[in-house]
Short mmCIF file of C-alpha atoms in Angstrom, two decimals:
data_model
loop_
_atom_site.label_atom_id
_atom_site.label_comp_id
_atom_site.label_asym_id
_atom_site.label_seq_id
_atom_site.Cartn_x
_atom_site.Cartn_y
_atom_site.Cartn_z
CA UNK A 78 124.00 85.25 111.63
CA UNK A 79 122.44 83.87 114.66
CA UNK A 80 118.68 83.41 114.25
CA UNK A 81 118.18 82.93 118.11
CA UNK A 82 119.85 86.41 118.49
CA UNK A 83 117.39 87.70 116.18
CA UNK A 84 114.33 86.01 117.65
CA UNK A 85 115.50 87.17 121.04
CA UNK A 86 115.56 90.87 119.90
CA UNK A 87 112.16 90.69 117.94
CA UNK A 88 110.56 88.98 120.87
CA UNK A 89 111.53 91.85 123.15
CA UNK A 90 110.46 94.43 120.62
CA UNK A 91 107.06 92.71 119.93
CA UNK A 92 106.23 92.09 123.66
CA UNK A 93 107.19 95.78 124.69
CA UNK A 94 104.40 96.93 122.18
CA UNK A 95 102.19 94.24 123.80
CA UNK A 96 102.48 95.36 127.22
CA UNK A 97 102.42 99.16 126.45
CA UNK A 98 99.07 98.40 124.70
CA UNK A 99 100.15 99.75 121.33
CA UNK A 100 98.87 96.98 119.43
CA UNK A 101 95.69 96.95 121.11
CA UNK A 102 95.21 100.82 120.33
CA UNK A 103 95.82 100.23 116.85
CA UNK A 104 93.89 97.31 116.39
CA UNK A 105 90.60 99.05 117.88
CA UNK A 106 91.34 101.98 115.60
CA UNK A 107 91.53 99.50 112.52
CA UNK A 108 88.17 98.08 113.78
CA UNK A 109 86.20 101.31 114.68
CA UNK A 110 87.16 102.77 111.16
CA UNK A 111 86.67 99.69 109.07
CA UNK A 112 83.28 99.00 110.59
CA UNK A 113 82.14 102.60 110.24
CA UNK A 114 83.25 102.27 106.73
CA UNK A 115 81.67 99.40 105.97
CA UNK A 116 78.08 100.37 107.58
CA UNK A 117 78.06 103.88 106.91
CA UNK A 118 80.24 104.42 103.86
CA UNK A 119 77.42 104.81 101.56
CA UNK A 120 75.48 106.96 103.90
CA UNK A 121 76.19 110.49 101.53
CA UNK A 122 74.13 108.20 98.81
CA UNK A 123 71.10 108.03 101.25
CA UNK A 124 71.97 104.14 102.13
CA UNK A 125 73.07 103.07 105.44
CA UNK A 126 74.39 99.20 106.17
CA UNK A 127 76.57 96.73 104.13
CA UNK A 128 76.29 97.15 100.54
CA UNK A 129 79.19 94.74 99.11
CA UNK A 130 82.41 93.65 99.46
CA UNK A 131 83.68 95.95 96.32
CA UNK A 132 82.50 98.82 97.85
CA UNK A 133 83.67 98.13 101.31
CA UNK A 134 87.32 97.35 99.84
CA UNK A 135 87.14 100.52 97.98
CA UNK A 136 86.66 102.73 100.84
CA UNK A 137 88.99 100.84 103.07
CA UNK A 138 91.96 101.42 100.39
CA UNK A 139 91.57 104.87 100.91
CA UNK A 140 91.84 104.51 104.73
CA UNK A 141 94.66 102.10 104.58
CA UNK A 142 96.73 104.46 102.29
CA UNK A 143 96.45 107.23 104.74
CA UNK A 144 96.63 105.58 108.08
CA UNK A 145 99.01 102.51 107.77
CA UNK A 146 102.22 104.05 106.41
CA UNK A 147 101.57 106.91 109.00
CA UNK A 148 101.52 104.19 111.86
CA UNK A 149 104.33 102.45 110.42
CA UNK A 150 106.77 105.51 109.98
CA UNK A 151 105.69 106.61 113.59
CA UNK A 152 106.71 103.07 114.76
CA UNK A 153 109.64 102.66 113.42
CA UNK A 154 111.57 106.30 112.93
CA UNK A 155 113.39 106.06 116.22
CA UNK A 156 114.17 101.94 115.98
CA UNK A 157 117.95 102.87 116.22
CA UNK A 158 118.43 106.39 116.71
CA UNK A 159 116.36 106.04 119.90
CA UNK A 160 118.35 103.68 121.11
CA UNK A 161 121.41 105.95 120.59
CA UNK A 162 119.93 108.99 122.18
CA UNK A 163 118.90 106.78 125.04
CA UNK A 164 122.64 105.58 125.53
CA UNK A 165 121.35 101.79 124.89
CA UNK A 166 122.74 101.35 121.61
CA UNK A 167 126.51 100.74 122.78
CA UNK A 168 125.22 98.53 125.66
CA UNK A 169 123.39 96.44 123.30
CA UNK A 170 126.25 96.08 120.89
CA UNK A 171 128.47 95.23 123.72
CA UNK A 172 126.46 91.87 124.04
CA UNK A 173 127.51 88.96 121.30
CA UNK A 174 124.90 90.18 118.71
CA UNK A 175 126.08 91.87 115.37
CA UNK A 176 124.83 94.89 114.09
CA UNK A 177 122.84 93.36 111.32
CA UNK A 178 121.15 90.98 114.03
CA UNK A 179 119.92 93.90 116.20
CA UNK A 180 118.76 95.79 113.11
CA UNK A 181 116.77 92.66 112.00
CA UNK A 182 115.55 91.85 115.25
CA UNK A 183 114.03 95.25 115.87
CA UNK A 184 112.42 95.27 112.57
CA UNK A 185 110.97 91.70 112.88
CA UNK A 186 109.63 92.68 116.12
CA UNK A 187 108.08 95.93 114.83
CA UNK A 188 106.81 94.20 112.12
CA UNK A 189 105.10 91.55 114.15
CA UNK A 190 103.40 93.99 116.12
CA UNK A 191 101.89 95.97 113.28
CA UNK A 192 100.96 92.72 111.35
CA UNK A 193 99.25 91.55 114.34
CA UNK A 194 97.57 94.69 115.03
CA UNK A 195 96.49 94.99 111.36
CA UNK A 196 95.06 91.45 111.27
CA UNK A 197 93.29 91.68 114.46
CA UNK A 198 91.55 94.95 113.45
CA UNK A 199 90.45 94.20 110.06
CA UNK A 200 90.15 90.49 110.93
CA UNK A 201 87.34 91.30 113.50
CA UNK A 202 85.72 93.26 110.80
CA UNK A 203 85.90 90.27 108.53
CA UNK A 204 84.21 88.07 111.20
CA UNK A 205 81.27 90.75 111.63
CA UNK A 206 80.71 90.64 108.29
CA UNK A 207 81.26 86.80 107.15
CA UNK A 208 77.50 86.13 107.46
CA UNK A 209 76.99 88.45 104.56
CA UNK A 210 80.17 87.56 102.62
CA UNK A 211 80.56 84.54 100.12
CA UNK A 212 83.59 82.30 99.84
CA UNK A 213 84.72 84.54 96.78
CA UNK A 214 84.02 87.94 98.80
CA UNK A 215 85.89 86.49 101.44
CA UNK A 216 88.91 85.53 99.60
CA UNK A 217 89.41 89.10 98.17
CA UNK A 218 89.04 90.44 101.79
CA UNK A 219 91.62 88.27 102.93
CA UNK A 220 93.89 89.62 99.86
CA UNK A 221 93.05 92.84 101.01
CA UNK A 222 94.21 92.13 104.72
CA UNK A 223 97.74 90.61 103.36
CA UNK A 224 98.29 93.80 101.06
CA UNK A 225 97.59 95.88 103.81
CA UNK A 226 100.15 94.15 105.80
CA UNK A 227 102.76 94.37 102.86
CA UNK A 228 102.25 98.11 102.75
CA UNK A 229 102.86 98.56 106.46
CA UNK A 230 105.94 96.37 106.80
CA UNK A 231 107.36 98.52 103.55
CA UNK A 232 106.76 101.86 105.33
CA UNK A 233 108.32 100.47 108.39
CA UNK A 234 111.47 99.31 106.45
CA UNK A 235 111.74 102.89 105.17
CA UNK A 236 111.29 104.24 108.73
CA UNK A 237 113.91 101.98 109.95
CA UNK A 238 116.43 102.91 107.17
CA UNK A 239 115.57 106.68 108.07
CA UNK A 240 116.46 105.76 111.56
CA UNK A 241 119.88 104.40 110.84
CA UNK A 242 120.70 107.32 108.74
CA UNK A 243 119.32 110.16 110.75
CA UNK A 244 121.72 111.94 113.48
CA UNK A 245 118.80 112.34 116.01
CA UNK A 246 115.02 111.50 116.83
CA UNK A 247 114.03 114.99 115.91
CA UNK A 248 115.37 114.93 112.22
CA UNK A 249 114.42 111.12 111.83
CA UNK A 250 110.74 112.26 112.86
CA UNK A 251 110.90 115.22 110.44
CA UNK A 252 112.21 113.11 107.75
CA UNK A 253 109.52 110.33 108.47
CA UNK A 254 106.74 112.93 108.37
CA UNK A 255 108.12 114.47 105.21
CA UNK A 256 108.29 110.87 103.69
CA UNK A 257 104.53 110.31 104.60
CA UNK A 258 103.60 113.82 102.73
CA UNK A 259 105.68 112.82 99.86
CA UNK A 260 104.49 108.99 99.16
CA UNK A 261 100.78 109.49 100.38
CA UNK A 262 99.89 113.13 99.11
CA UNK A 263 102.55 114.66 96.63
CA UNK A 264 103.84 111.70 94.41
CA UNK A 265 100.80 111.30 92.71
CA UNK A 266 100.20 115.18 92.17
CA UNK A 267 103.48 115.41 90.76
CA UNK A 268 102.80 112.72 88.20
CA UNK A 269 99.46 114.23 87.28
CA UNK A 270 100.85 117.54 87.10
CA UNK A 271 103.33 116.61 84.65
CA UNK A 272 100.86 114.82 82.51
CA UNK A 273 98.50 117.92 82.49
CA UNK A 274 101.44 120.47 81.91
CA UNK A 275 102.82 118.18 78.92
CA UNK A 276 99.11 117.60 77.45
CA UNK A 277 99.94 113.68 78.13
CA UNK A 278 102.99 113.98 75.65
CA UNK A 279 105.59 112.79 78.31
CA UNK A 280 105.12 110.17 80.82
CA UNK A 281 101.85 108.82 79.58
CA UNK A 282 103.38 105.60 78.43
CA UNK A 283 105.98 105.43 81.44
CA UNK A 284 102.91 106.27 84.06
CA UNK A 285 102.34 102.51 85.02
CA UNK A 286 105.70 102.03 85.76
CA UNK A 287 106.15 105.31 87.67
CA UNK A 288 103.45 104.07 89.96
CA UNK A 289 105.61 101.12 91.13
CA UNK A 290 108.03 103.70 92.58
CA UNK A 291 105.58 104.47 95.41
CA UNK A 292 104.42 101.57 97.49
CA UNK A 293 101.19 103.17 98.36
CA UNK A 294 100.21 103.18 94.58
CA UNK A 295 101.41 99.43 94.56
CA UNK A 296 98.90 98.81 97.27
CA UNK A 297 95.91 100.58 95.48
CA UNK A 298 96.47 99.08 92.23
CA UNK A 299 97.01 95.47 93.60
CA UNK A 300 93.13 96.06 95.41
CA UNK A 301 91.85 97.82 92.49
CA UNK A 302 92.43 95.29 89.82
CA UNK A 303 91.16 92.32 92.30
CA UNK A 304 87.35 93.48 91.62
CA UNK A 305 85.88 94.66 88.38
CA UNK A 306 83.62 97.06 90.35
CA UNK A 307 86.54 98.50 92.24
CA UNK A 308 88.68 98.86 89.28
CA UNK A 309 86.02 100.92 87.53
CA UNK A 310 85.29 103.11 90.56
CA UNK A 311 88.97 104.25 90.78
CA UNK A 312 89.27 104.78 86.76
CA UNK A 313 92.77 103.50 86.48
CA UNK A 314 91.86 100.55 84.40
CA UNK A 315 92.42 102.54 81.20
CA UNK A 316 95.90 103.71 82.00
CA UNK A 317 97.20 100.67 83.74
CA UNK A 318 98.01 97.50 81.83
CA UNK A 319 96.49 94.32 82.82
CA UNK A 320 99.89 92.41 82.06
CA UNK A 321 101.42 94.67 84.76
CA UNK A 322 98.74 94.26 87.39
CA UNK A 323 99.43 90.57 88.17
CA UNK A 324 98.93 89.94 91.76
CA UNK A 325 102.02 88.06 92.25
CA UNK A 326 103.93 90.66 90.19
CA UNK A 327 102.75 93.53 92.34
CA UNK A 328 103.38 91.24 95.27
CA UNK A 329 107.02 90.89 94.02
CA UNK A 330 107.40 94.65 93.90
CA UNK A 331 105.89 95.08 97.32
CA UNK A 332 108.36 92.71 98.72
CA UNK A 333 110.97 94.57 96.87
CA UNK A 334 109.95 97.94 98.72
CA UNK A 335 110.44 95.81 102.22
CA UNK A 336 113.82 94.32 101.24
CA UNK A 337 115.60 97.07 99.53
CA UNK A 338 115.38 99.80 102.44
CA UNK A 339 116.15 97.30 105.06
CA UNK A 340 119.14 96.09 102.92
CA UNK A 341 120.51 99.75 102.79
CA UNK A 342 119.79 100.19 106.44
CA UNK A 343 121.91 97.03 107.52
CA UNK A 344 124.63 97.99 104.87
CA UNK A 345 125.00 101.61 106.59
CA UNK A 346 124.44 100.30 110.23
CA UNK A 347 127.18 97.81 109.40
CA UNK A 348 129.66 100.40 108.40
CA UNK A 349 129.20 102.09 111.82
CA UNK A 350 126.14 104.61 111.67
CA UNK A 351 124.54 104.62 114.69
CA UNK A 352 127.60 104.57 117.02
CA UNK A 353 127.31 107.13 119.92
#
């Protein structure tokens, strides 16, 4: 595997997003929402202005779970199938580059663009709030930013996998939307429904492990257990064991959500999926 080939494809994907101002648009969206939440998130309680990093992170977690997976899926759903429909996939594969190199290059370029926009958007908010944050609060905010990047990369990996398996862009986009609904909206409702219907007799002990099957829940737990006030606010501390909520362990789980779908996509693509 030639790293230079991967870097060339990744660089092209990244600068294409820079040139069409996609990165700027996403960064501005993150900045606008984050600033609004930081200063007006408590308006319904009759308070305006920054209150604490705990309240800010708790509100931003909900925003990120809805927004970043959607952006990542939209960004990556046509990474391969789009090239095939445009007729450029065979041209790319006629060059001295393997299918795996092409796939990894496109993923890394898109992940770089998503990472840059996430850090730029939330980082600007961190700079604005830095005068009101101590070192401990700043550390937790940096952890929130890093976990947001991991969440985006996980859903981008799922999007690229969809793009390899899908027959056309229409189906790929439909599957991406369905995946967003499932992981962001439906998954937790299904778990809750099972617990309610069985009166907690089935799935109660397995609930913490089942939550790890959803990258959005892994992100939520990773941020919930970083701060005591946030943990209490979400109310999951009583059902999720602290031993399973270690940041390094949840980080490994999130890394698995990045690597496994990408490995499946590479395996399928190497077998010839995506050929025109």
